[in-house]
Amino acid sequence: MMHQHPLTASAPAKLILCGEHAVVYGCPAIALPLADVRAVATVAAGQQGEGLRLVAPDLNEAWGVHEQPTNPLSELALTVAAQLGLGQADLTITLRSQIPLASGMGSGAAIATALVRTLTQYAGQEWDADRIAALVYASEQRFHGTPSGIDNTVVAHERAIWFERRSPKPLIEPLTIGAPFTLVVGDTGVRSATHLPVGAVRTAWQADPVHYETLFAGVALLVSQARSALAKGDSATLGGLLNQNQALLEQIGVSSPELERLIHAARQAGALGAKLSGAGWGGIMLALAHPTQAATIAAALCEAGAVRVLTTVVG
Ligand code: MEV
């Protein structure tokens, strides 16, 4: 049944706990949804003859998908509308997001997922997470080069996952979390589009595959150990593994002075471990905290220049 009234759907931000970049080369990574920070899409009947329109009030932008068919969101909206039998419909889809752009929190995947969810709801259909993730992945792949697929997967599944890029389908496993743990996330405020560091790592890997594959193997090992630590609720071990991951990410070449300032501040303030999260060169870092230390670490991150700090409890 098609709906006559505006319908809203949303999708969460994400955090990569460990394994970013190496995951593009087939190594495992662990990702978590951030349920409280979301992108929201609303669909309502549009003016007759207008077709599909996308409105992004936060960016002060509005466009008809046929006017900008190569825009990634236009293309995704057209593909999804065609599959839902809404190809000829006059609909206005409004996109809003609490997730800072190009920050490592998966804003692109969340906006795209919210868009697909709202259209499927409008058409009275329920698509499973894998179908939605695959559509968002195809869109990201066309416009961002070689994503691993972890962002769209964790956003669509909305649960903590173990992820391995595999052909023809990724391996996605739900994670066991033995005891809740607290993360403090600090945003450097430096925006960095994912495909830039991802492309730089590819160039560096092509120039010296043996060195890079050794680094990736180190990441893969610590991600496996992190999975066991999570299952046991062993925060001390997990913290050490996050620090090891940061050291490898620095060698991979995706850290930055701003990230390292925040990571250092978090560790000085008592974090059990801290690392950049996402593609790097800017964006966010995360720190594993004893619940009693979280406020002190958050204050230290602000003091060290974080433009935004949030604390989340996982599990
Ligand atoms: C970005 O959130 C994670 C990266 O590993 C890229 C990807 O997996 O597509 C840097």
Short mmCIF file of C-alpha atoms and ligand atoms in Angstrom, two decimals:
data_model
loop_
_atom_site.label_atom_id
_atom_site.label_comp_id
_atom_site.label_asym_id
_atom_site.label_seq_id
_atom_site.Cartn_x
_atom_site.Cartn_y
_atom_site.Cartn_z
CA MET A 1 0.00 0.00 0.00
CA MET A 2 1.36 3.47 -0.92
CA HIS A 3 1.22 6.10 1.84
CA GLN A 4 -0.37 9.51 1.40
CA HIS A 5 1.23 11.13 4.47
CA PRO A 6 4.89 12.04 5.01
CA LEU A 7 6.90 9.07 6.21
CA THR A 8 10.18 9.20 8.04
CA ALA A 9 12.96 6.64 8.31
CA SER A 10 16.43 6.94 9.76
CA ALA A 11 19.81 5.23 9.93
CA PRO A 12 22.62 5.45 12.48
CA ALA A 13 26.18 6.74 12.34
CA LYS A 14 28.91 4.14 12.67
CA LEU A 15 32.27 3.69 14.36
CA ILE A 16 35.04 1.40 13.22
CA LEU A 17 36.44 -0.03 16.44
CA CYS A 18 39.47 -1.57 14.72
CA GLY A 19 40.68 -2.81 11.35
CA GLU A 20 39.99 0.14 9.02
CA HIS A 21 42.00 0.29 5.79
CA ALA A 22 43.30 -3.30 6.12
CA VAL A 23 39.62 -4.32 5.69
CA VAL A 24 39.76 -3.00 2.10
CA TYR A 25 42.39 -5.73 1.44
CA GLY A 26 40.35 -8.61 2.88
CA CYS A 27 41.37 -8.42 6.55
CA PRO A 28 38.68 -8.47 9.25
CA ALA A 29 37.40 -5.33 10.99
CA ILE A 30 34.94 -4.59 13.80
CA ALA A 31 32.31 -1.88 13.45
CA LEU A 32 29.54 -0.56 15.71
CA PRO A 33 26.41 1.49 15.08
CA LEU A 34 25.98 4.75 16.99
CA ALA A 35 22.25 4.60 17.59
CA ASP A 36 21.87 8.13 18.99
CA VAL A 37 23.45 9.97 16.06
CA ARG A 38 21.32 9.56 12.95
CA ALA A 39 20.48 10.57 9.41
CA VAL A 40 16.77 11.02 8.71
CA ALA A 41 14.84 10.90 5.42
CA THR A 42 11.23 11.97 4.99
CA VAL A 43 9.16 11.27 1.90
CA ALA A 44 6.00 13.17 0.98
CA ALA A 45 3.87 13.61 -2.11
CA GLY A 46 5.42 16.24 -4.41
CA GLN A 47 3.97 18.60 -7.03
CA GLN A 48 2.36 16.87 -9.97
CA GLY A 49 4.79 16.31 -12.84
CA GLU A 50 7.89 17.08 -10.74
CA GLY A 51 9.08 13.49 -10.43
CA LEU A 52 11.49 12.66 -7.62
CA ARG A 53 13.03 15.61 -5.78
CA LEU A 54 15.68 15.56 -3.10
CA VAL A 55 15.92 18.34 -0.55
CA ALA A 56 18.88 18.76 1.84
CA PRO A 57 17.94 21.72 4.08
CA ASP A 58 21.17 21.49 6.12
CA LEU A 59 23.15 22.03 2.91
CA ASN A 60 20.65 24.50 1.47
CA GLU A 61 20.25 22.32 -1.60
CA ALA A 62 17.28 20.93 -3.54
CA TRP A 63 17.26 19.20 -6.89
CA GLY A 64 15.19 17.00 -9.17
CA VAL A 65 16.84 13.63 -9.70
CA HIS A 66 16.42 13.95 -13.48
CA GLU A 67 18.20 17.34 -13.41
CA GLN A 68 21.23 15.81 -11.69
CA PRO A 69 21.15 12.14 -12.67
CA THR A 70 24.85 11.58 -11.90
CA ASN A 71 24.52 12.80 -8.31
CA PRO A 72 25.06 9.63 -6.19
CA LEU A 73 21.85 10.16 -4.19
CA SER A 74 19.86 10.86 -7.38
CA GLU A 75 21.10 7.65 -8.89
CA LEU A 76 20.32 5.66 -5.76
CA ALA A 77 16.83 7.20 -5.48
CA LEU A 78 16.11 6.39 -9.14
CA THR A 79 17.32 2.78 -8.80
CA VAL A 80 15.30 2.18 -5.65
CA ALA A 81 12.18 3.93 -6.97
CA ALA A 82 12.33 1.80 -10.14
CA GLN A 83 12.58 -1.42 -8.08
CA LEU A 84 9.61 -0.31 -5.98
CA GLY A 85 7.46 0.62 -8.97
CA LEU A 86 7.69 4.32 -8.00
CA GLY A 87 9.67 5.37 -11.08
CA GLN A 88 6.92 7.73 -12.30
CA ALA A 89 5.88 9.02 -8.85
CA ASP A 90 6.00 12.70 -7.82
CA LEU A 91 7.77 12.54 -4.46
CA THR A 92 9.85 14.92 -2.38
CA ILE A 93 12.45 13.30 -0.16
CA THR A 94 13.97 15.50 2.54
CA LEU A 95 17.35 14.44 3.94
CA ARG A 96 18.68 15.65 7.28
CA SER A 97 21.63 14.41 9.28
CA GLN A 98 23.15 14.83 12.73
CA ILE A 99 26.31 13.10 11.48
CA PRO A 100 29.16 15.43 10.56
CA LEU A 101 30.18 14.99 6.90
CA ALA A 102 33.54 13.38 6.07
CA SER A 103 34.26 12.70 9.74
CA GLY A 104 34.68 8.91 9.75
CA MET A 105 31.19 8.36 11.16
CA GLY A 106 29.62 7.01 7.98
CA SER A 107 27.42 9.99 7.12
CA GLY A 108 27.23 9.04 3.43
CA ALA A 109 26.14 5.47 4.15
CA ALA A 110 23.62 6.62 6.78
CA ILE A 111 21.98 9.21 4.50
CA ALA A 112 21.79 6.70 1.65
CA THR A 113 20.35 4.00 3.95
CA ALA A 114 17.72 6.39 5.38
CA LEU A 115 16.77 7.31 1.81
CA VAL A 116 16.27 3.66 0.80
CA ARG A 117 14.36 2.88 4.00
CA THR A 118 11.95 5.76 3.59
CA LEU A 119 11.16 4.85 -0.03
CA THR A 120 10.59 1.18 0.80
CA GLN A 121 8.30 2.16 3.69
CA TYR A 122 6.43 4.51 1.38
CA ALA A 123 5.86 1.67 -1.04
CA GLY A 124 4.67 -0.54 1.84
CA GLN A 125 7.58 -2.94 1.38
CA GLU A 126 10.08 -4.33 3.83
CA TRP A 127 13.54 -5.02 2.48
CA ASP A 128 16.08 -6.87 4.59
CA ALA A 129 19.34 -5.26 5.72
CA ASP A 130 21.42 -7.19 3.17
CA ARG A 131 19.38 -5.91 0.25
CA ILE A 132 19.59 -2.31 1.47
CA ALA A 133 23.32 -2.63 2.21
CA ALA A 134 23.98 -4.04 -1.28
CA LEU A 135 22.22 -1.10 -2.98
CA VAL A 136 24.07 1.46 -0.88
CA TYR A 137 27.35 -0.37 -1.53
CA ALA A 138 26.80 -0.33 -5.29
CA SER A 139 26.20 3.42 -5.08
CA GLU A 140 29.32 4.02 -2.93
CA GLN A 141 31.40 1.85 -5.21
CA ARG A 142 30.46 3.83 -8.28
CA PHE A 143 31.35 7.13 -6.69
CA HIS A 144 34.08 6.38 -4.13
CA GLY A 145 36.38 3.85 -5.75
CA THR A 146 37.11 0.80 -3.63
CA PRO A 147 35.13 0.77 -0.37
CA SER A 148 35.25 -2.48 1.59
CA GLY A 149 31.51 -2.42 2.26
CA ILE A 150 31.85 -2.23 6.05
CA ASP A 151 30.16 1.19 6.41
CA ASN A 152 26.97 0.37 4.51
CA THR A 153 26.81 -3.06 6.23
CA VAL A 154 27.02 -1.88 9.84
CA VAL A 155 24.62 1.00 9.14
CA ALA A 156 22.03 -1.28 7.51
CA HIS A 157 22.34 -4.05 10.13
CA GLU A 158 22.49 -1.64 13.10
CA ARG A 159 24.46 -4.00 15.28
CA ALA A 160 28.07 -4.62 16.23
CA ILE A 161 29.65 -6.72 13.48
CA TRP A 162 32.74 -8.62 12.48
CA PHE A 163 33.23 -7.92 8.78
CA GLU A 164 35.42 -9.47 6.08
CA ARG A 165 35.29 -8.38 2.46
CA ARG A 166 34.86 -11.54 0.41
CA SER A 167 33.65 -12.41 -3.04
CA PRO A 168 30.84 -12.75 -4.00
CA LYS A 169 29.47 -11.76 -0.56
CA PRO A 170 31.10 -10.32 2.57
CA LEU A 171 31.31 -12.34 5.76
CA ILE A 172 29.17 -10.56 8.36
CA GLU A 173 28.99 -11.97 11.88
CA PRO A 174 27.25 -10.51 14.92
CA LEU A 175 29.67 -9.88 17.78
CA THR A 176 29.41 -11.14 21.31
CA ILE A 177 30.08 -8.43 23.86
CA GLY A 178 30.84 -9.92 27.28
CA ALA A 179 30.49 -6.68 29.24
CA PRO A 180 29.43 -3.17 28.25
CA PHE A 181 32.28 -0.82 27.43
CA THR A 182 32.51 2.94 27.17
CA LEU A 183 33.92 4.86 24.22
CA VAL A 184 34.66 8.56 24.15
CA VAL A 185 34.73 9.90 20.59
CA GLY A 186 36.54 13.13 19.71
CA ASP A 187 36.16 14.98 16.43
CA THR A 188 39.24 16.84 15.14
CA GLY A 189 36.94 19.05 13.04
CA VAL A 190 39.24 18.35 10.07
CA ARG A 191 37.06 17.05 7.24
CA SER A 192 38.62 14.38 5.05
CA ALA A 193 36.76 12.60 2.25
CA THR A 194 37.19 8.82 2.66
CA HIS A 195 38.39 8.15 -0.87
CA LEU A 196 41.50 10.34 -0.45
CA PRO A 197 43.33 8.34 2.27
CA VAL A 198 41.91 5.10 0.82
CA GLY A 199 43.41 6.03 -2.57
CA ALA A 200 46.74 7.02 -1.01
CA VAL A 201 46.98 3.67 0.80
CA ARG A 202 46.30 1.88 -2.48
CA THR A 203 49.10 3.79 -4.23
CA ALA A 204 51.50 3.07 -1.36
CA TRP A 205 50.50 -0.64 -1.31
CA GLN A 206 51.08 -0.89 -5.07
CA ALA A 207 54.53 0.66 -4.63
CA ASP A 208 55.52 -1.66 -1.77
CA PRO A 209 53.07 -4.57 -1.43
CA VAL A 210 55.25 -6.68 0.86
CA HIS A 211 55.60 -3.92 3.46
CA TYR A 212 51.91 -3.02 3.36
CA GLU A 213 50.74 -6.60 3.54
CA THR A 214 52.89 -7.09 6.63
CA LEU A 215 51.15 -4.09 8.22
CA PHE A 216 47.72 -5.41 7.19
CA ALA A 217 48.56 -8.84 8.67
CA GLY A 218 49.42 -7.11 11.95
CA VAL A 219 46.04 -5.40 11.89
CA ALA A 220 44.24 -8.68 11.12
CA LEU A 221 45.88 -10.36 14.11
CA LEU A 222 44.95 -7.64 16.57
CA VAL A 223 41.36 -7.49 15.26
CA SER A 224 41.00 -11.23 16.03
CA GLN A 225 42.41 -10.66 19.49
CA ALA A 226 40.03 -7.72 19.95
CA ARG A 227 37.10 -10.00 19.15
CA SER A 228 38.13 -12.38 21.95
CA ALA A 229 38.71 -9.49 24.35
CA LEU A 230 35.24 -8.13 23.56
CA ALA A 231 33.64 -11.53 24.12
CA LYS A 232 35.37 -11.83 27.50
CA GLY A 233 34.60 -8.25 28.49
CA ASP A 234 38.36 -7.68 28.91
CA SER A 235 38.72 -3.91 28.51
CA ALA A 236 42.37 -3.75 29.54
CA THR A 237 43.41 -6.10 26.71
CA LEU A 238 41.11 -4.35 24.26
CA GLY A 239 42.66 -0.97 25.13
CA GLY A 240 46.18 -2.24 24.41
CA LEU A 241 45.00 -3.62 21.06
CA LEU A 242 43.49 -0.25 20.10
CA ASN A 243 46.86 1.38 20.82
CA GLN A 244 48.60 -1.23 18.65
CA ASN A 245 46.10 -0.53 15.88
CA GLN A 246 46.88 3.19 16.07
CA ALA A 247 50.62 2.47 15.76
CA LEU A 248 49.94 0.43 12.61
CA LEU A 249 47.60 3.09 11.18
CA GLU A 250 50.41 5.64 11.64
CA GLN A 251 52.72 3.35 9.65
CA ILE A 252 50.03 2.85 7.03
CA GLY A 253 50.09 6.65 6.67
CA VAL A 254 46.57 7.72 7.59
CA SER A 255 47.04 9.45 10.93
CA SER A 256 47.51 13.22 11.34
CA PRO A 257 48.89 15.66 13.93
CA GLU A 258 45.35 16.68 14.94
CA LEU A 259 44.31 13.06 15.50
CA GLU A 260 47.49 12.31 17.43
CA ARG A 261 47.00 15.34 19.68
CA LEU A 262 43.57 14.01 20.71
CA ILE A 263 44.78 10.42 21.04
CA HIS A 264 47.65 11.52 23.25
CA ALA A 265 45.35 13.69 25.39
CA ALA A 266 42.93 10.77 25.88
CA ARG A 267 45.71 8.43 26.96
CA GLN A 268 47.14 11.04 29.34
CA ALA A 269 43.66 11.42 30.85
CA GLY A 270 43.51 7.69 31.61
CA ALA A 271 42.07 6.04 28.48
CA LEU A 272 42.72 2.30 28.30
CA GLY A 273 43.52 2.77 24.62
CA ALA A 274 42.90 5.28 21.82
CA LYS A 275 43.08 5.36 18.04
CA LEU A 276 41.78 7.14 14.98
CA SER A 277 38.54 5.71 13.62
CA GLY A 278 37.49 5.58 9.98
CA ALA A 279 39.58 6.71 7.06
CA GLY A 280 41.87 9.11 8.96
CA TRP A 281 43.77 12.29 7.93
CA GLY A 282 41.12 14.05 10.01
CA GLY A 283 37.69 13.09 11.28
CA ILE A 284 37.34 11.28 14.56
CA MET A 285 39.32 9.31 17.11
CA LEU A 286 37.96 7.05 19.83
CA ALA A 287 39.16 6.23 23.33
CA LEU A 288 38.23 3.23 25.46
CA ALA A 289 37.42 4.45 28.95
CA HIS A 290 36.61 3.13 32.39
CA PRO A 291 33.06 4.49 32.91
CA THR A 292 34.36 6.57 35.82
CA GLN A 293 37.05 8.16 33.61
CA ALA A 294 34.85 9.02 30.64
CA ALA A 295 34.04 12.58 31.76
CA THR A 296 37.71 13.35 32.47
CA ILE A 297 38.72 12.03 29.06
CA ALA A 298 35.95 13.99 27.35
CA ALA A 299 37.14 17.19 29.09
CA ALA A 300 40.76 16.47 28.08
CA LEU A 301 39.67 16.04 24.44
CA CYS A 302 37.87 19.40 24.47
CA GLU A 303 40.92 21.00 26.05
CA ALA A 304 43.11 19.46 23.30
CA GLY A 305 40.95 21.01 20.57
CA ALA A 306 38.18 18.51 19.79
CA VAL A 307 35.29 20.37 18.14
CA ARG A 308 32.80 17.78 19.34
CA VAL A 309 32.93 14.98 21.89
CA LEU A 310 30.45 12.23 22.56
CA THR A 311 30.40 9.29 24.90
CA THR A 312 28.67 6.03 24.10
CA VAL A 313 28.24 2.75 25.93
CA VAL A 314 28.39 -0.35 23.73
CA GLY A 315 26.76 -3.67 24.56
C1 MEV B 1 35.99 3.84 6.33
O1 MEV B 1 34.97 3.95 7.30
C2 MEV B 1 36.74 2.55 6.50
C3 MEV B 1 37.88 2.32 5.50
O2 MEV B 1 38.44 1.06 5.84
C4 MEV B 1 37.38 2.32 4.08
C5 MEV B 1 36.51 1.12 3.75
O3 MEV B 1 36.54 0.13 4.47
O4 MEV B 1 35.82 1.21 2.72
C6 MEV B 1 38.97 3.37 5.64
#
